[in-house]
Amino acid sequence: MKKLINKPEDVVIEAMRGIEAAHRDLVRVHYNPNYIVRADAPVPGKVGLVSGGGSGHEPMHGGFVGMGMLDAACPGPVFTSPTPEQMLEASKAVNGGAGVLHIVKNYTGDTMNFEMAAELARMEGLEVAQVVIADDVAVQDSLYTVGRRGVGVTVLAEKIAGAAAEQKRSLTEVAEIARKVNAYGRSMGMALTSCTVPHRGEPTFSLGEDEIEIGIGIHGEPGRRRVPMASARDIVGMLAEPIIKDLPFKAGDEVLAFVNGMGGTPQIELYVVYNELAQILNGCGIKITRSLVGSYITSLEMQGCSITLLKLDDELTRLWDAPVKTAALRWGI
Amino acid sequence: MKKLINKPEDVVIEAMRGIEAAHRDLVRVHYNPNYIVRADAPVPGKVGLVSGGGSGHEPMHGGFVGMGMLDAACPGPVFTSPTPEQMLEASKAVNGGAGVLHIVKNYTGDTMNFEMAAELARMEGLEVAQVVIADDVAVQDSLYTVGRRGVGVTVLAEKIAGAAAEQKRSLTEVAEIARKVNAYGRSMGMALTSCTVPHRGEPTFSLGEDEIEIGIGIHGEPGRRRVPMASARDIVGMLAEPIIKDLPFKAGDEVLAFVNGMGGTPQIELYVVYNELAQILNGCGIKITRSLVGSYITSLEMQGCSITLLKLDDELTRLWDAPVKTAALRWGI
């Protein structure tokens, strides 16, 4: 295992220290329990957005903390849910009196712990709502999930709900926006290679020299099938078709097209993928009106990509375009 | 070789098509000769900034085209210089009447072709200046270079000179700013793994299972030495010490600290590296006042990192902070 780390057990805390040192203008970092909050938290009268999950998916979620997106992120150990205590303390730290929204990726540990944190927070008088993201069309149940897994749509939901919260909309309204993003978005991913969790020291799964996995999960959970290495064109077809059919996306729809790298994928390949996706959507009469290309929800050094489509309407487009100022996404300010 | 591509010979053009499809608001893409220009080029009365080099280092340079940074980028084949014709046509496309500055990484093919392009452009009546970036302290001469290689400082020079050009400063002044960034900046990189050029199909070099290369070049050119796998702390020490000693950076200096991923490096590791770097600089009394963490000058899917330090003064800091709107760097607008 070759990684730029010290001791495997210190990776998460040392990365948090790195975030703290690099982004003092954006965030404060709290240790034990571990969470990252907006430098100006709590913002009075604003719904506080809290997310979190296992580490190893950076920049998600810590890189999304800041004006117009998350108020706090709770990083767990690599590929392992954070604790209810982290979520509770983060919720209290961002409570500006308008309630707190938990945006949760659909994995059993995450949903259970966020449920528990919400109950504890309510006992302390906080108003808490929860939205679960479950956008991965690859498989129904999975290694760590009942129902669909939460993947790329999480990034979009955090941005869009974050913009709604910034407008001081109510907790009910902000939660409704996040649910709408989940309802309108679909994703699917694939892997060229596996990844290695630091404290395990060996690859999570193995793929042959000429083999790829279609429908991979962000923790290396099994996908739909393993197939021989294929062209970008064929791979994008294998991802886009199930996504389009699922919602379904139809001719005339306007979409945000998000091509995501899994962590070890060079950007030149992401643009090759984007080119294929744009051609497929064009052929279906689906119009890309917004796009995002980069590695935003990753699986350590895994090579591969995922595709997310989000059907846009005027409201979602306006919220997507609203200013955001975080380490990983920033525009308009 | 597992990559998200179609035919190796089509990678660059298809990635350009992807950039065109994803970033119509920022850039126009010209084919044959290949270059990427600002959507609003030429900007009257503004010095036009042109850069370029082999592909495979994305987002450099195409991701840096836009308001406040480059006016045009010329992508060559993977790890191969673009042609004088590309550079000439790009220069003409961005000439707003105030002259054109070529920002060139110090590699023999690039400097030779940019020299030739400058001569051709002058014959057509353009005013052209050239700044060569040569910031890599690892080695003096190298596989493709006489003198020092141009690496991470290129990103900073393009941003800072871009801001100066946006203020409508003269060609002489903008070139002087770029030279100052080159004079005040130093870099060094390392690799955990090699990378594979698509049309070659096999790794550029090989490293043992427990071996890393200190001082690697961005095309896999040999570095200073191969050493056994080490901790992030020791690796950052091996990079930071020669950088600090070279300028030298001294107690009391204010610096921009740039931790760059080589393309296949997960972001969590870059923050572990940043944390180590921040501690070393703190121990030397060198104050980090600006930072950049991410994969901005890459070597395809190579795993590893580079560190760049740039000594800042008020002028460079103000220009760094100025608004920028490109696919890869964006703030203030």
JSON list of C-alpha atoms in Angstrom, two decimals, chain B residues 18-175:
[
{"chain": "B", "resi": 18, "resn": "GLY", "atom": "CA", "xyz": [-16.00, 17.63, -23.87]},
{"chain": "B", "resi": 19, "resn": "ILE", "atom": "CA", "xyz": [-14.60, 20.96, -22.68]},
{"chain": "B", "resi": 20, "resn": "GLU", "atom": "CA", "xyz": [-16.50, 22.71, -25.45]},
{"chain": "B", "resi": 21, "resn": "ALA", "atom": "CA", "xyz": [-19.77, 21.00, -24.53]},
{"chain": "B", "resi": 22, "resn": "ALA", "atom": "CA", "xyz": [-19.35, 21.59, -20.78]},
{"chain": "B", "resi": 23, "resn": "HIS", "atom": "CA", "xyz": [-18.06, 25.16, -20.76]},
{"chain": "B", "resi": 24, "resn": "ARG", "atom": "CA", "xyz": [-19.74, 27.10, -23.57]},
{"chain": "B", "resi": 25, "resn": "ASP", "atom": "CA", "xyz": [-20.22, 30.00, -21.16]},
{"chain": "B", "resi": 26, "resn": "LEU", "atom": "CA", "xyz": [-16.45, 30.28, -20.63]},
{"chain": "B", "resi": 27, "resn": "VAL", "atom": "CA", "xyz": [-14.64, 29.20, -23.78]},
{"chain": "B", "resi": 28, "resn": "ARG", "atom": "CA", "xyz": [-14.73, 28.58, -27.51]},
{"chain": "B", "resi": 29, "resn": "VAL", "atom": "CA", "xyz": [-12.79, 25.66, -28.94]},
{"chain": "B", "resi": 30, "resn": "HIS", "atom": "CA", "xyz": [-11.00, 25.80, -32.28]},
{"chain": "B", "resi": 31, "resn": "TYR", "atom": "CA", "xyz": [-9.94, 22.66, -34.11]},
{"chain": "B", "resi": 32, "resn": "ASN", "atom": "CA", "xyz": [-7.11, 22.18, -36.58]},
{"chain": "B", "resi": 33, "resn": "PRO", "atom": "CA", "xyz": [-5.15, 23.96, -35.35]},
{"chain": "B", "resi": 34, "resn": "ASN", "atom": "CA", "xyz": [-6.33, 23.11, -31.83]},
{"chain": "B", "resi": 35, "resn": "TYR", "atom": "CA", "xyz": [-6.73, 25.79, -29.24]},
{"chain": "B", "resi": 36, "resn": "ILE", "atom": "CA", "xyz": [-9.17, 26.89, -26.55]},
{"chain": "B", "resi": 37, "resn": "VAL", "atom": "CA", "xyz": [-9.96, 30.62, -26.21]},
{"chain": "B", "resi": 38, "resn": "ARG", "atom": "CA", "xyz": [-12.03, 32.79, -23.90]},
{"chain": "B", "resi": 39, "resn": "ALA", "atom": "CA", "xyz": [-15.59, 33.06, -25.13]},
{"chain": "B", "resi": 40, "resn": "ASP", "atom": "CA", "xyz": [-15.18, 36.83, -25.40]},
{"chain": "B", "resi": 41, "resn": "ALA", "atom": "CA", "xyz": [-11.75, 36.87, -27.07]},
{"chain": "B", "resi": 42, "resn": "PRO", "atom": "CA", "xyz": [-10.18, 39.13, -28.17]},
{"chain": "B", "resi": 43, "resn": "VAL", "atom": "CA", "xyz": [-10.66, 41.62, -25.34]},
{"chain": "B", "resi": 44, "resn": "PRO", "atom": "CA", "xyz": [-9.87, 45.08, -26.76]},
{"chain": "B", "resi": 45, "resn": "GLY", "atom": "CA", "xyz": [-6.96, 46.83, -25.08]},
{"chain": "B", "resi": 46, "resn": "LYS", "atom": "CA", "xyz": [-6.03, 43.84, -22.91]},
{"chain": "B", "resi": 47, "resn": "VAL", "atom": "CA", "xyz": [-2.79, 41.87, -23.19]},
{"chain": "B", "resi": 48, "resn": "GLY", "atom": "CA", "xyz": [-3.67, 38.39, -24.45]},
{"chain": "B", "resi": 49, "resn": "LEU", "atom": "CA", "xyz": [-2.21, 35.55, -22.36]},
{"chain": "B", "resi": 50, "resn": "VAL", "atom": "CA", "xyz": [-1.42, 32.36, -24.24]},
{"chain": "B", "resi": 51, "resn": "SER", "atom": "CA", "xyz": [-0.04, 29.17, -22.77]},
{"chain": "B", "resi": 52, "resn": "GLY", "atom": "CA", "xyz": [0.05, 25.57, -23.84]},
{"chain": "B", "resi": 53, "resn": "GLY", "atom": "CA", "xyz": [1.97, 22.35, -23.69]},
{"chain": "B", "resi": 54, "resn": "GLY", "atom": "CA", "xyz": [1.47, 18.64, -23.95]},
{"chain": "B", "resi": 55, "resn": "SER", "atom": "CA", "xyz": [-1.89, 17.26, -22.88]},
{"chain": "B", "resi": 56, "resn": "GLY", "atom": "CA", "xyz": [-2.16, 14.96, -19.86]},
{"chain": "B", "resi": 57, "resn": "HIS", "atom": "CA", "xyz": [-1.62, 17.73, -17.29]},
{"chain": "B", "resi": 58, "resn": "GLU", "atom": "CA", "xyz": [-5.29, 18.79, -17.00]},
{"chain": "B", "resi": 59, "resn": "PRO", "atom": "CA", "xyz": [-6.78, 21.07, -15.86]},
{"chain": "B", "resi": 60, "resn": "MET", "atom": "CA", "xyz": [-3.60, 22.86, -17.00]},
{"chain": "B", "resi": 61, "resn": "HIS", "atom": "CA", "xyz": [-3.89, 24.71, -19.38]},
{"chain": "B", "resi": 62, "resn": "GLY", "atom": "CA", "xyz": [-7.38, 24.48, -20.92]},
{"chain": "B", "resi": 63, "resn": "GLY", "atom": "CA", "xyz": [-9.07, 24.62, -17.52]},
{"chain": "B", "resi": 64, "resn": "PHE", "atom": "CA", "xyz": [-7.41, 27.98, -16.88]},
{"chain": "B", "resi": 65, "resn": "VAL", "atom": "CA", "xyz": [-8.90, 29.81, -19.85]},
{"chain": "B", "resi": 66, "resn": "GLY", "atom": "CA", "xyz": [-11.32, 32.56, -18.89]},
{"chain": "B", "resi": 67, "resn": "MET", "atom": "CA", "xyz": [-11.72, 35.95, -17.27]},
{"chain": "B", "resi": 68, "resn": "GLY", "atom": "CA", "xyz": [-8.75, 36.79, -15.06]},
{"chain": "B", "resi": 69, "resn": "MET", "atom": "CA", "xyz": [-6.43, 34.03, -16.25]},
{"chain": "B", "resi": 70, "resn": "LEU", "atom": "CA", "xyz": [-5.52, 32.75, -19.74]},
{"chain": "B", "resi": 71, "resn": "ASP", "atom": "CA", "xyz": [-6.96, 34.05, -23.00]},
{"chain": "B", "resi": 72, "resn": "ALA", "atom": "CA", "xyz": [-5.96, 30.88, -24.84]},
{"chain": "B", "resi": 73, "resn": "ALA", "atom": "CA", "xyz": [-4.46, 27.44, -24.29]},
{"chain": "B", "resi": 74, "resn": "CYS", "atom": "CA", "xyz": [-2.87, 25.22, -26.94]},
{"chain": "B", "resi": 75, "resn": "PRO", "atom": "CA", "xyz": [-3.05, 21.51, -26.09]},
{"chain": "B", "resi": 76, "resn": "GLY", "atom": "CA", "xyz": [-0.48, 19.30, -27.77]},
{"chain": "B", "resi": 77, "resn": "PRO", "atom": "CA", "xyz": [-0.66, 15.52, -27.98]},
{"chain": "B", "resi": 78, "resn": "VAL", "atom": "CA", "xyz": [-0.21, 13.82, -24.59]},
{"chain": "B", "resi": 79, "resn": "PHE", "atom": "CA", "xyz": [3.15, 14.89, -23.12]},
{"chain": "B", "resi": 80, "resn": "THR", "atom": "CA", "xyz": [4.18, 16.46, -26.46]},
{"chain": "B", "resi": 81, "resn": "SER", "atom": "CA", "xyz": [4.53, 20.13, -27.35]},
{"chain": "B", "resi": 82, "resn": "PRO", "atom": "CA", "xyz": [1.84, 21.83, -29.42]},
{"chain": "B", "resi": 83, "resn": "THR", "atom": "CA", "xyz": [2.93, 23.22, -32.78]},
{"chain": "B", "resi": 84, "resn": "PRO", "atom": "CA", "xyz": [3.98, 26.79, -33.63]},
{"chain": "B", "resi": 85, "resn": "GLU", "atom": "CA", "xyz": [0.91, 26.98, -35.86]},
{"chain": "B", "resi": 86, "resn": "GLN", "atom": "CA", "xyz": [-1.40, 26.38, -32.87]},
{"chain": "B", "resi": 87, "resn": "MET", "atom": "CA", "xyz": [0.40, 29.03, -30.86]},
{"chain": "B", "resi": 88, "resn": "LEU", "atom": "CA", "xyz": [0.36, 31.50, -33.75]},
{"chain": "B", "resi": 89, "resn": "GLU", "atom": "CA", "xyz": [-3.34, 31.10, -34.44]},
{"chain": "B", "resi": 90, "resn": "ALA", "atom": "CA", "xyz": [-4.20, 31.28, -30.74]},
{"chain": "B", "resi": 91, "resn": "SER", "atom": "CA", "xyz": [-2.12, 34.46, -30.44]},
{"chain": "B", "resi": 92, "resn": "LYS", "atom": "CA", "xyz": [-3.95, 36.07, -33.33]},
{"chain": "B", "resi": 93, "resn": "ALA", "atom": "CA", "xyz": [-7.31, 35.03, -31.87]},
{"chain": "B", "resi": 94, "resn": "VAL", "atom": "CA", "xyz": [-6.61, 36.76, -28.54]},
{"chain": "B", "resi": 95, "resn": "ASN", "atom": "CA", "xyz": [-4.83, 39.85, -29.81]},
{"chain": "B", "resi": 96, "resn": "GLY", "atom": "CA", "xyz": [-6.83, 42.79, -28.53]},
{"chain": "B", "resi": 97, "resn": "GLY", "atom": "CA", "xyz": [-4.25, 45.33, -29.70]},
{"chain": "B", "resi": 98, "resn": "ALA", "atom": "CA", "xyz": [-2.17, 45.42, -26.53]},
{"chain": "B", "resi": 99, "resn": "GLY", "atom": "CA", "xyz": [0.15, 42.56, -27.40]},
{"chain": "B", "resi": 100, "resn": "VAL", "atom": "CA", "xyz": [0.35, 38.90, -26.45]},
{"chain": "B", "resi": 101, "resn": "LEU", "atom": "CA", "xyz": [2.26, 37.20, -23.66]},
{"chain": "B", "resi": 102, "resn": "HIS", "atom": "CA", "xyz": [3.36, 33.58, -24.03]},
{"chain": "B", "resi": 103, "resn": "ILE", "atom": "CA", "xyz": [3.74, 31.78, -20.73]},
{"chain": "B", "resi": 104, "resn": "VAL", "atom": "CA", "xyz": [5.93, 28.76, -21.45]},
{"chain": "B", "resi": 105, "resn": "LYS", "atom": "CA", "xyz": [6.96, 25.86, -19.24]},
{"chain": "B", "resi": 106, "resn": "ASN", "atom": "CA", "xyz": [10.65, 25.17, -19.65]},
{"chain": "B", "resi": 107, "resn": "TYR", "atom": "CA", "xyz": [10.77, 22.07, -21.85]},
{"chain": "B", "resi": 108, "resn": "THR", "atom": "CA", "xyz": [12.85, 22.06, -25.02]},
{"chain": "B", "resi": 109, "resn": "GLY", "atom": "CA", "xyz": [9.96, 21.38, -27.41]},
{"chain": "B", "resi": 110, "resn": "ASP", "atom": "CA", "xyz": [7.73, 24.00, -25.83]},
{"chain": "B", "resi": 111, "resn": "THR", "atom": "CA", "xyz": [10.29, 26.79, -25.70]},
{"chain": "B", "resi": 112, "resn": "MET", "atom": "CA", "xyz": [11.46, 26.11, -29.27]},
{"chain": "B", "resi": 113, "resn": "ASN", "atom": "CA", "xyz": [7.93, 26.07, -30.69]},
{"chain": "B", "resi": 114, "resn": "PHE", "atom": "CA", "xyz": [6.82, 29.13, -28.74]},
{"chain": "B", "resi": 115, "resn": "GLU", "atom": "CA", "xyz": [9.94, 30.99, -29.98]},
{"chain": "B", "resi": 116, "resn": "MET", "atom": "CA", "xyz": [9.04, 30.11, -33.52]},
{"chain": "B", "resi": 117, "resn": "ALA", "atom": "CA", "xyz": [5.40, 31.10, -33.01]},
{"chain": "B", "resi": 118, "resn": "ALA", "atom": "CA", "xyz": [6.52, 34.45, -31.57]},
{"chain": "B", "resi": 119, "resn": "GLU", "atom": "CA", "xyz": [8.68, 35.11, -34.64]},
{"chain": "B", "resi": 120, "resn": "LEU", "atom": "CA", "xyz": [5.83, 34.23, -37.00]},
{"chain": "B", "resi": 121, "resn": "ALA", "atom": "CA", "xyz": [3.42, 36.40, -35.01]},
{"chain": "B", "resi": 122, "resn": "ARG", "atom": "CA", "xyz": [5.83, 39.34, -35.09]},
{"chain": "B", "resi": 123, "resn": "MET", "atom": "CA", "xyz": [6.08, 38.96, -38.88]},
{"chain": "B", "resi": 124, "resn": "GLU", "atom": "CA", "xyz": [2.31, 39.46, -38.92]},
{"chain": "B", "resi": 125, "resn": "GLY", "atom": "CA", "xyz": [2.64, 42.61, -36.86]},
{"chain": "B", "resi": 126, "resn": "LEU", "atom": "CA", "xyz": [1.79, 41.30, -33.38]},
{"chain": "B", "resi": 127, "resn": "GLU", "atom": "CA", "xyz": [3.73, 42.40, -30.34]},
{"chain": "B", "resi": 128, "resn": "VAL", "atom": "CA", "xyz": [4.74, 39.23, -28.44]},
{"chain": "B", "resi": 129, "resn": "ALA", "atom": "CA", "xyz": [6.64, 38.73, -25.20]},
{"chain": "B", "resi": 130, "resn": "GLN", "atom": "CA", "xyz": [7.63, 35.41, -23.64]},
{"chain": "B", "resi": 131, "resn": "VAL", "atom": "CA", "xyz": [8.11, 34.32, -20.04]},
{"chain": "B", "resi": 132, "resn": "VAL", "atom": "CA", "xyz": [9.62, 30.91, -19.36]},
{"chain": "B", "resi": 133, "resn": "ILE", "atom": "CA", "xyz": [8.68, 29.19, -16.10]},
{"chain": "B", "resi": 134, "resn": "ALA", "atom": "CA", "xyz": [11.46, 27.11, -14.54]},
{"chain": "B", "resi": 135, "resn": "ASP", "atom": "CA", "xyz": [10.65, 26.44, -10.90]},
{"chain": "B", "resi": 136, "resn": "ASP", "atom": "CA", "xyz": [11.44, 22.77, -10.25]},
{"chain": "B", "resi": 137, "resn": "VAL", "atom": "CA", "xyz": [14.35, 22.58, -7.81]},
{"chain": "B", "resi": 138, "resn": "ALA", "atom": "CA", "xyz": [14.68, 18.80, -8.18]},
{"chain": "B", "resi": 139, "resn": "VAL", "atom": "CA", "xyz": [17.23, 18.70, -11.00]},
{"chain": "B", "resi": 140, "resn": "GLN", "atom": "CA", "xyz": [19.19, 21.09, -13.16]},
{"chain": "B", "resi": 141, "resn": "ASP", "atom": "CA", "xyz": [18.94, 19.60, -16.66]},
{"chain": "B", "resi": 142, "resn": "SER", "atom": "CA", "xyz": [16.48, 16.83, -17.38]},
{"chain": "B", "resi": 143, "resn": "LEU", "atom": "CA", "xyz": [15.15, 14.44, -20.03]},
{"chain": "B", "resi": 144, "resn": "TYR", "atom": "CA", "xyz": [13.36, 17.16, -22.03]},
{"chain": "B", "resi": 145, "resn": "THR", "atom": "CA", "xyz": [14.84, 20.29, -20.47]},
{"chain": "B", "resi": 146, "resn": "VAL", "atom": "CA", "xyz": [17.93, 22.42, -20.35]},
{"chain": "B", "resi": 147, "resn": "GLY", "atom": "CA", "xyz": [17.84, 24.19, -17.01]},
{"chain": "B", "resi": 148, "resn": "ARG", "atom": "CA", "xyz": [15.05, 23.70, -14.54]},
{"chain": "B", "resi": 149, "resn": "ARG", "atom": "CA", "xyz": [11.68, 22.25, -15.47]},
{"chain": "B", "resi": 150, "resn": "GLY", "atom": "CA", "xyz": [8.53, 24.35, -15.35]},
{"chain": "B", "resi": 151, "resn": "VAL", "atom": "CA", "xyz": [5.91, 22.90, -13.01]},
{"chain": "B", "resi": 152, "resn": "GLY", "atom": "CA", "xyz": [3.55, 24.20, -10.28]},
{"chain": "B", "resi": 153, "resn": "VAL", "atom": "CA", "xyz": [4.56, 27.86, -10.48]},
{"chain": "B", "resi": 154, "resn": "THR", "atom": "CA", "xyz": [3.02, 27.88, -13.98]},
{"chain": "B", "resi": 155, "resn": "VAL", "atom": "CA", "xyz": [-0.46, 27.68, -12.43]},
{"chain": "B", "resi": 156, "resn": "LEU", "atom": "CA", "xyz": [0.29, 30.60, -10.13]},
{"chain": "B", "resi": 157, "resn": "ALA", "atom": "CA", "xyz": [1.95, 32.70, -12.87]},
{"chain": "B", "resi": 158, "resn": "GLU", "atom": "CA", "xyz": [-1.05, 32.21, -15.15]},
{"chain": "B", "resi": 159, "resn": "LYS", "atom": "CA", "xyz": [-3.44, 33.32, -12.42]},
{"chain": "B", "resi": 160, "resn": "ILE", "atom": "CA", "xyz": [-1.41, 36.30, -11.26]},
{"chain": "B", "resi": 161, "resn": "ALA", "atom": "CA", "xyz": [-0.33, 37.57, -14.68]},
{"chain": "B", "resi": 162, "resn": "GLY", "atom": "CA", "xyz": [-3.92, 37.00, -15.82]},
{"chain": "B", "resi": 163, "resn": "ALA", "atom": "CA", "xyz": [-5.14, 39.35, -13.11]},
{"chain": "B", "resi": 164, "resn": "ALA", "atom": "CA", "xyz": [-2.57, 41.97, -14.11]},
{"chain": "B", "resi": 165, "resn": "ALA", "atom": "CA", "xyz": [-3.67, 41.72, -17.76]},
{"chain": "B", "resi": 166, "resn": "GLU", "atom": "CA", "xyz": [-7.29, 42.10, -16.70]},
{"chain": "B", "resi": 167, "resn": "GLN", "atom": "CA", "xyz": [-6.33, 45.46, -15.18]},
{"chain": "B", "resi": 168, "resn": "LYS", "atom": "CA", "xyz": [-5.20, 46.47, -18.67]},
{"chain": "B", "resi": 169, "resn": "ARG", "atom": "CA", "xyz": [-1.58, 46.78, -17.68]},
{"chain": "B", "resi": 170, "resn": "SER", "atom": "CA", "xyz": [0.96, 46.96, -20.51]},
{"chain": "B", "resi": 171, "resn": "LEU", "atom": "CA", "xyz": [2.63, 43.94, -22.06]},
{"chain": "B", "resi": 172, "resn": "THR", "atom": "CA", "xyz": [5.91, 44.90, -20.41]},
{"chain": "B", "resi": 173, "resn": "GLU", "atom": "CA", "xyz": [4.26, 45.13, -17.00]},
{"chain": "B", "resi": 174, "resn": "VAL", "atom": "CA", "xyz": [2.33, 41.85, -17.33]},
{"chain": "B", "resi": 175, "resn": "ALA", "atom": "CA", "xyz": [5.49, 40.04, -18.47]}
]
